């Protein structure tokens, strides 16, 4: 059953991506920084909440290498750490601010046998005055380039012979055999691929279990899939998996046109990143660097919060056309024609999160070709089984954390370069010289395992999502459902939809009475927290969670403060529909 305890990881394992915020009030309390919520947060979404093992590593490094009054953040390379330093120095109000970068490396394996458990890794550590921590944390959050918790755990053990403690509760040890059997059965059957079950005895609370880190043993000892020496093979498999899917055309005509052009995507056009946001960030970074004179970009449509932050805070700035509809497209064309806009790139989501709008990609591509700007498409929400956006993009970015992984236990992203883009040669040269593989070996192993049944899971989620949409659409207390199937922009979605594709597992909705949103959310017996694309259904009050400090501003772009977003999972369809209907009934009966 989904936990309703504040601050527990979702799933209940040490490297979980999401965290439980079970009520509307708890979500507000988290955003307000109220102690009754914040003090219970054992974890959080990794770009916003620095994992405890990374904090522990940072403290060890500060104690050994730091100077008085300094703090540090840790990145997976010296080059990334330098980017963080440049960001701090360019955004601080202090003159002559001293920011140091230290490079540390773990020992390499000394023999062939050690290659299974030891891998040489390098980290870049940025030291800065304590007062600059919020600014440094901004870089961590926006760029998505911080080290992962698994990498932090490995480096902590390798450099300081420290790590996660052994469980000290006897009831946990007594449960070990049963837990192992349950996990093995789950992995074999893959009926619900997430390693999300809480293995607890009646005498041990969920919080004690996490604090004792018993589930660490479940994940590390019994969930390990491959040795570290196979990490490169796992990455090759991932790139091939992505290139094979992303280049699949949705019509015979388009396939023939591709054949005539004679160039398709290969695995060498796919690049892996430590998070989806890192793929957005590096796309922007690459375009800035290949441009003779960097110019502003356009953000077309209301995007996920940090995409807009990247475009605002790195480089010359951004023109924000937040509605992302045909009227906004007319405005874009007029300003391009008049010379008011002279842009480097256009960034958009397909469909957008959380309003599920699909831009007119054909028209955007024509404008890009005419006015010589790049198009970067984030297809995370649609996913490349459902939609084919590559012909309209110079760069396709994805968060592999979401439905591609599904298990909510690894952060990852990808970039696909379009070989037919007029910018391909310039981008390819830049990537060949500047791209670093920062995707941690263990994370790659987990993602490769998780994504093996991506097609089957995505298809099942699409089918259930249509049924959930019908349920919500027919509810008398719901005023609007946001979903590609019902959107005003559906015609543009259909143009890029693959032959067997669906409409994705993400939808948002509003109630006629805002109090019903609170009643519904508090009553619904589902996992509740940030992220999407998980193998379990996941809900959140989206505007409260992502835009609490700017609710009036986002309302201008049709993002209502009472919006609920739901990401459909792999639960039994009838059971999920019953849970939702029951919660709608409770909301309808509330005052």
PDB file of C-alpha atoms in Angstrom, residues 237-442:
ATOM      1  CA  UNK A 237      22.834  -1.075 -24.855  1.00  0.00           C
ATOM      2  CA  UNK A 238      21.041   2.049 -23.634  1.00  0.00           C
ATOM      3  CA  UNK A 239      22.208   4.159 -26.559  1.00  0.00           C
ATOM      4  CA  UNK A 240      21.195   1.466 -29.030  1.00  0.00           C
ATOM      5  CA  UNK A 241      17.818   1.108 -27.325  1.00  0.00           C
ATOM      6  CA  UNK A 242      17.213   4.837 -27.604  1.00  0.00           C
ATOM      7  CA  UNK A 243      18.481   5.246 -31.169  1.00  0.00           C
ATOM      8  CA  UNK A 244      16.420   2.310 -32.340  1.00  0.00           C
ATOM      9  CA  UNK A 245      13.226   3.727 -30.905  1.00  0.00           C
ATOM     10  CA  UNK A 246      13.664   7.422 -31.521  1.00  0.00           C
ATOM     11  CA  UNK A 247      14.276   6.971 -35.256  1.00  0.00           C
ATOM     12  CA  UNK A 248      11.181   4.847 -35.871  1.00  0.00           C
ATOM     13  CA  UNK A 249       9.011   6.726 -38.336  1.00  0.00           C
ATOM     14  CA  UNK A 250       5.247   6.885 -38.018  1.00  0.00           C
ATOM     15  CA  UNK A 251       4.425   6.697 -41.720  1.00  0.00           C
ATOM     16  CA  UNK A 252       5.619   4.891 -44.826  1.00  0.00           C
ATOM     17  CA  UNK A 253       5.946   8.220 -46.633  1.00  0.00           C
ATOM     18  CA  UNK A 254       8.294   9.565 -44.006  1.00  0.00           C
ATOM     19  CA  UNK A 255      10.283   6.330 -43.999  1.00  0.00           C
ATOM     20  CA  UNK A 256      10.734   6.573 -47.751  1.00  0.00           C
ATOM     21  CA  UNK A 257      11.815  10.192 -47.411  1.00  0.00           C
ATOM     22  CA  UNK A 258      14.386   9.179 -44.821  1.00  0.00           C
ATOM     23  CA  UNK A 259      15.689   6.467 -47.101  1.00  0.00           C
ATOM     24  CA  UNK A 260      16.025   8.979 -49.910  1.00  0.00           C
ATOM     25  CA  UNK A 261      18.045  11.249 -47.653  1.00  0.00           C
ATOM     26  CA  UNK A 262      20.143   8.244 -46.746  1.00  0.00           C
ATOM     27  CA  UNK A 263      20.957   9.018 -43.111  1.00  0.00           C
ATOM     28  CA  UNK A 264      19.469   7.615 -39.915  1.00  0.00           C
ATOM     29  CA  UNK A 265      20.231   8.022 -36.255  1.00  0.00           C
ATOM     30  CA  UNK A 266      22.923   5.724 -34.889  1.00  0.00           C
ATOM     31  CA  UNK A 267      23.964   5.017 -31.334  1.00  0.00           C
ATOM     32  CA  UNK A 268      26.812   7.529 -31.786  1.00  0.00           C
ATOM     33  CA  UNK A 269      24.195  10.294 -32.037  1.00  0.00           C
ATOM     34  CA  UNK A 270      22.875   9.423 -28.563  1.00  0.00           C
ATOM     35  CA  UNK A 271      24.493  10.892 -25.445  1.00  0.00           C
ATOM     36  CA  UNK A 272      23.732   9.932 -21.849  1.00  0.00           C
ATOM     37  CA  UNK A 273      23.509  12.380 -18.940  1.00  0.00           C
ATOM     38  CA  UNK A 274      23.166  12.163 -15.158  1.00  0.00           C
ATOM     39  CA  UNK A 275      19.649  13.683 -15.280  1.00  0.00           C
ATOM     40  CA  UNK A 276      17.019  14.841 -17.712  1.00  0.00           C
ATOM     41  CA  UNK A 277      17.686  18.441 -16.764  1.00  0.00           C
ATOM     42  CA  UNK A 278      21.390  17.953 -17.494  1.00  0.00           C
ATOM     43  CA  UNK A 279      20.408  17.045 -21.062  1.00  0.00           C
ATOM     44  CA  UNK A 280      18.421  20.290 -21.381  1.00  0.00           C
ATOM     45  CA  UNK A 281      21.278  22.249 -19.825  1.00  0.00           C
ATOM     46  CA  UNK A 282      23.939  20.758 -22.081  1.00  0.00           C
ATOM     47  CA  UNK A 283      21.771  21.325 -25.161  1.00  0.00           C
ATOM     48  CA  UNK A 284      21.638  25.013 -24.274  1.00  0.00           C
ATOM     49  CA  UNK A 285      25.335  25.076 -23.375  1.00  0.00           C
ATOM     50  CA  UNK A 286      26.278  23.485 -26.707  1.00  0.00           C
ATOM     51  CA  UNK A 287      24.194  25.943 -28.735  1.00  0.00           C
ATOM     52  CA  UNK A 288      25.706  28.891 -26.882  1.00  0.00           C
ATOM     53  CA  UNK A 289      29.164  27.614 -27.682  1.00  0.00           C
ATOM     54  CA  UNK A 290      28.671  26.886 -31.374  1.00  0.00           C
ATOM     55  CA  UNK A 291      26.994  30.246 -31.995  1.00  0.00           C
ATOM     56  CA  UNK A 292      29.227  32.951 -33.410  1.00  0.00           C
ATOM     57  CA  UNK A 293      27.283  35.452 -31.347  1.00  0.00           C
ATOM     58  CA  UNK A 294      25.069  33.947 -28.622  1.00  0.00           C
ATOM     59  CA  UNK A 295      21.544  35.306 -28.735  1.00  0.00           C
ATOM     60  CA  UNK A 296      18.382  34.938 -26.710  1.00  0.00           C
ATOM     61  CA  UNK A 297      16.263  31.815 -27.035  1.00  0.00           C
ATOM     62  CA  UNK A 298      12.506  31.332 -27.079  1.00  0.00           C
ATOM     63  CA  UNK A 299      10.723  29.134 -24.576  1.00  0.00           C
ATOM     64  CA  UNK A 300       7.560  28.111 -26.417  1.00  0.00           C
ATOM     65  CA  UNK A 301       4.817  26.920 -24.103  1.00  0.00           C
ATOM     66  CA  UNK A 302       4.749  26.651 -20.331  1.00  0.00           C
ATOM     67  CA  UNK A 303       7.591  24.248 -19.447  1.00  0.00           C
ATOM     68  CA  UNK A 304       8.896  22.419 -16.429  1.00  0.00           C
ATOM     69  CA  UNK A 305      10.283  25.055 -14.081  1.00  0.00           C
ATOM     70  CA  UNK A 306      14.039  24.519 -14.493  1.00  0.00           C
ATOM     71  CA  UNK A 307      13.980  24.573 -18.283  1.00  0.00           C
ATOM     72  CA  UNK A 308      12.902  28.201 -18.068  1.00  0.00           C
ATOM     73  CA  UNK A 309      15.439  28.841 -15.296  1.00  0.00           C
ATOM     74  CA  UNK A 310      18.271  27.573 -17.509  1.00  0.00           C
ATOM     75  CA  UNK A 311      17.254  29.869 -20.350  1.00  0.00           C
ATOM     76  CA  UNK A 312      16.921  32.826 -17.973  1.00  0.00           C
ATOM     77  CA  UNK A 313      20.108  32.403 -15.962  1.00  0.00           C
ATOM     78  CA  UNK A 314      22.634  31.089 -18.491  1.00  0.00           C
ATOM     79  CA  UNK A 315      23.451  33.178 -21.525  1.00  0.00           C
ATOM     80  CA  UNK A 316      21.739  36.264 -22.995  1.00  0.00           C
ATOM     81  CA  UNK A 317      18.214  35.452 -21.789  1.00  0.00           C
ATOM     82  CA  UNK A 318      14.851  34.236 -23.039  1.00  0.00           C
ATOM     83  CA  UNK A 319      11.638  35.322 -24.741  1.00  0.00           C
ATOM     84  CA  UNK A 320       8.843  33.445 -22.959  1.00  0.00           C
ATOM     85  CA  UNK A 321       5.758  32.609 -25.032  1.00  0.00           C
ATOM     86  CA  UNK A 322       4.068  30.675 -22.280  1.00  0.00           C
ATOM     87  CA  UNK A 323       0.749  29.797 -23.882  1.00  0.00           C
ATOM     88  CA  UNK A 324       2.436  27.840 -26.665  1.00  0.00           C
ATOM     89  CA  UNK A 325      -0.652  27.901 -28.894  1.00  0.00           C
ATOM     90  CA  UNK A 326      -1.379  29.077 -32.432  1.00  0.00           C
ATOM     91  CA  UNK A 327      -1.774  32.677 -31.276  1.00  0.00           C
ATOM     92  CA  UNK A 328       1.641  32.529 -29.632  1.00  0.00           C
ATOM     93  CA  UNK A 329       3.016  31.038 -32.836  1.00  0.00           C
ATOM     94  CA  UNK A 330       1.559  33.915 -34.842  1.00  0.00           C
ATOM     95  CA  UNK A 331       3.248  36.312 -32.407  1.00  0.00           C
ATOM     96  CA  UNK A 332       6.552  34.497 -32.798  1.00  0.00           C
ATOM     97  CA  UNK A 333       6.382  34.664 -36.575  1.00  0.00           C
ATOM     98  CA  UNK A 334       5.499  38.363 -36.561  1.00  0.00           C
ATOM     99  CA  UNK A 335       8.402  39.228 -34.278  1.00  0.00           C
ATOM    100  CA  UNK A 336      10.810  37.149 -36.313  1.00  0.00           C
ATOM    101  CA  UNK A 337       9.643  38.795 -39.531  1.00  0.00           C
ATOM    102  CA  UNK A 338       9.938  42.295 -38.057  1.00  0.00           C
ATOM    103  CA  UNK A 339      13.388  41.634 -36.641  1.00  0.00           C
ATOM    104  CA  UNK A 340      12.240  42.194 -33.063  1.00  0.00           C
ATOM    105  CA  UNK A 341      13.257  38.605 -32.323  1.00  0.00           C
ATOM    106  CA  UNK A 342      16.692  37.445 -33.473  1.00  0.00           C
ATOM    107  CA  UNK A 343      17.058  34.151 -31.677  1.00  0.00           C
ATOM    108  CA  UNK A 344      19.542  31.341 -31.224  1.00  0.00           C
ATOM    109  CA  UNK A 345      17.102  28.539 -30.400  1.00  0.00           C
ATOM    110  CA  UNK A 346      13.567  27.571 -29.488  1.00  0.00           C
ATOM    111  CA  UNK A 347      12.909  25.153 -26.628  1.00  0.00           C
ATOM    112  CA  UNK A 348       9.598  23.330 -26.219  1.00  0.00           C
ATOM    113  CA  UNK A 349       8.089  20.288 -24.569  1.00  0.00           C
ATOM    114  CA  UNK A 350       5.984  17.753 -26.417  1.00  0.00           C
ATOM    115  CA  UNK A 351       3.494  17.567 -24.852  1.00  0.00           C
ATOM    116  CA  UNK A 352       4.029  20.231 -22.194  1.00  0.00           C
ATOM    117  CA  UNK A 353       4.113  19.591 -18.465  1.00  0.00           C
ATOM    118  CA  UNK A 354       1.611  20.039 -16.795  1.00  0.00           C
ATOM    119  CA  UNK A 355      -0.935  21.285 -19.372  1.00  0.00           C
ATOM    120  CA  UNK A 356      -0.221  18.612 -22.017  1.00  0.00           C
ATOM    121  CA  UNK A 357      -0.254  21.002 -24.982  1.00  0.00           C
ATOM    122  CA  UNK A 358       1.401  19.957 -28.226  1.00  0.00           C
ATOM    123  CA  UNK A 359       3.040  22.678 -30.330  1.00  0.00           C
ATOM    124  CA  UNK A 360       2.696  22.881 -34.099  1.00  0.00           C
ATOM    125  CA  UNK A 361       6.094  21.358 -34.807  1.00  0.00           C
ATOM    126  CA  UNK A 362       5.756  21.466 -38.589  1.00  0.00           C
ATOM    127  CA  UNK A 363       5.252  25.217 -38.590  1.00  0.00           C
ATOM    128  CA  UNK A 364       7.990  25.746 -36.014  1.00  0.00           C
ATOM    129  CA  UNK A 365      10.426  23.771 -38.177  1.00  0.00           C
ATOM    130  CA  UNK A 366       9.647  25.964 -41.181  1.00  0.00           C
ATOM    131  CA  UNK A 367      10.339  29.076 -39.113  1.00  0.00           C
ATOM    132  CA  UNK A 368      13.589  27.595 -37.785  1.00  0.00           C
ATOM    133  CA  UNK A 369      14.796  26.876 -41.316  1.00  0.00           C
ATOM    134  CA  UNK A 370      13.814  30.336 -42.518  1.00  0.00           C
ATOM    135  CA  UNK A 371      15.296  32.307 -39.608  1.00  0.00           C
ATOM    136  CA  UNK A 372      18.251  30.042 -38.804  1.00  0.00           C
ATOM    137  CA  UNK A 373      17.572  29.024 -35.232  1.00  0.00           C
ATOM    138  CA  UNK A 374      17.774  25.635 -33.550  1.00  0.00           C
ATOM    139  CA  UNK A 375      14.866  23.664 -32.131  1.00  0.00           C
ATOM    140  CA  UNK A 376      15.300  21.642 -28.942  1.00  0.00           C
ATOM    141  CA  UNK A 377      12.375  19.350 -28.125  1.00  0.00           C
ATOM    142  CA  UNK A 378      11.905  17.709 -24.746  1.00  0.00           C
ATOM    143  CA  UNK A 379       9.766  14.648 -25.506  1.00  0.00           C
ATOM    144  CA  UNK A 380       9.842  13.187 -21.990  1.00  0.00           C
ATOM    145  CA  UNK A 381       6.088  13.392 -21.409  1.00  0.00           C
ATOM    146  CA  UNK A 382       5.136  11.945 -24.797  1.00  0.00           C
ATOM    147  CA  UNK A 383       8.071   9.486 -24.908  1.00  0.00           C
ATOM    148  CA  UNK A 384       9.545   8.214 -28.125  1.00  0.00           C
ATOM    149  CA  UNK A 385       7.320   5.164 -28.353  1.00  0.00           C
ATOM    150  CA  UNK A 386       4.257   7.391 -28.664  1.00  0.00           C
ATOM    151  CA  UNK A 387       5.572  10.319 -30.684  1.00  0.00           C
ATOM    152  CA  UNK A 388       8.185  10.922 -33.364  1.00  0.00           C
ATOM    153  CA  UNK A 389       9.586  14.442 -33.059  1.00  0.00           C
ATOM    154  CA  UNK A 390      13.082  13.991 -34.476  1.00  0.00           C
ATOM    155  CA  UNK A 391      12.331  15.336 -37.986  1.00  0.00           C
ATOM    156  CA  UNK A 392      11.394  18.695 -36.471  1.00  0.00           C
ATOM    157  CA  UNK A 393      14.255  19.011 -33.989  1.00  0.00           C
ATOM    158  CA  UNK A 394      17.947  19.689 -34.090  1.00  0.00           C
ATOM    159  CA  UNK A 395      18.248  18.187 -30.621  1.00  0.00           C
ATOM    160  CA  UNK A 396      15.842  15.856 -28.828  1.00  0.00           C
ATOM    161  CA  UNK A 397      16.253  15.818 -25.051  1.00  0.00           C
ATOM    162  CA  UNK A 398      14.673  13.299 -22.678  1.00  0.00           C
ATOM    163  CA  UNK A 399      14.481  12.528 -19.007  1.00  0.00           C
ATOM    164  CA  UNK A 400      15.165   8.803 -18.778  1.00  0.00           C
ATOM    165  CA  UNK A 401      14.307   9.035 -15.079  1.00  0.00           C
ATOM    166  CA  UNK A 402      10.658   8.842 -16.047  1.00  0.00           C
ATOM    167  CA  UNK A 403       8.817   6.085 -17.931  1.00  0.00           C
ATOM    168  CA  UNK A 404      11.960   4.807 -19.689  1.00  0.00           C
ATOM    169  CA  UNK A 405      13.208   3.720 -16.254  1.00  0.00           C
ATOM    170  CA  UNK A 406       9.910   3.492 -14.421  1.00  0.00           C
ATOM    171  CA  UNK A 407      11.356   2.167 -11.180  1.00  0.00           C
ATOM    172  CA  UNK A 408      11.985   5.642  -9.694  1.00  0.00           C
ATOM    173  CA  UNK A 409      15.417   4.601  -8.441  1.00  0.00           C
ATOM    174  CA  UNK A 410      17.798   6.274 -10.881  1.00  0.00           C
ATOM    175  CA  UNK A 411      18.219   9.762 -12.364  1.00  0.00           C
ATOM    176  CA  UNK A 412      19.219   9.905 -16.054  1.00  0.00           C
ATOM    177  CA  UNK A 413      18.815  11.833 -19.290  1.00  0.00           C
ATOM    178  CA  UNK A 414      19.689  11.658 -22.966  1.00  0.00           C
ATOM    179  CA  UNK A 415      20.321  13.833 -25.991  1.00  0.00           C
ATOM    180  CA  UNK A 416      19.755  12.673 -29.552  1.00  0.00           C
ATOM    181  CA  UNK A 417      21.294  14.739 -32.350  1.00  0.00           C
ATOM    182  CA  UNK A 418      19.356  14.808 -35.612  1.00  0.00           C
ATOM    183  CA  UNK A 419      21.794  13.778 -38.382  1.00  0.00           C
ATOM    184  CA  UNK A 420      19.700  15.714 -40.904  1.00  0.00           C
ATOM    185  CA  UNK A 421      19.865  18.979 -38.981  1.00  0.00           C
ATOM    186  CA  UNK A 422      21.715  21.875 -40.643  1.00  0.00           C
ATOM    187  CA  UNK A 423      23.517  22.244 -37.308  1.00  0.00           C
ATOM    188  CA  UNK A 424      24.523  18.593 -37.068  1.00  0.00           C
ATOM    189  CA  UNK A 425      28.160  19.029 -38.127  1.00  0.00           C
ATOM    190  CA  UNK A 426      28.735  21.895 -35.700  1.00  0.00           C
ATOM    191  CA  UNK A 427      26.972  20.140 -32.861  1.00  0.00           C
ATOM    192  CA  UNK A 428      28.742  16.849 -33.521  1.00  0.00           C
ATOM    193  CA  UNK A 429      32.133  18.560 -33.478  1.00  0.00           C
ATOM    194  CA  UNK A 430      31.307  20.297 -30.203  1.00  0.00           C
ATOM    195  CA  UNK A 431      30.079  17.080 -28.590  1.00  0.00           C
ATOM    196  CA  UNK A 432      33.146  15.198 -29.790  1.00  0.00           C
ATOM    197  CA  UNK A 433      35.373  17.770 -28.076  1.00  0.00           C
ATOM    198  CA  UNK A 434      33.376  18.788 -25.006  1.00  0.00           C
ATOM    199  CA  UNK A 435      30.939  16.052 -24.037  1.00  0.00           C
ATOM    200  CA  UNK A 436      31.869  14.082 -20.912  1.00  0.00           C
ATOM    201  CA  UNK A 437      30.250  10.805 -19.975  1.00  0.00           C
ATOM    202  CA  UNK A 438      29.144  11.748 -16.466  1.00  0.00           C
ATOM    203  CA  UNK A 439      26.584   8.972 -16.111  1.00  0.00           C
ATOM    204  CA  UNK A 440      27.718   6.922 -13.133  1.00  0.00           C
ATOM    205  CA  UNK A 441      28.427   3.242 -13.796  1.00  0.00           C
ATOM    206  CA  UNK A 442      26.012   1.791 -11.242  1.00  0.00           C
TER     207      UNK A 442
END
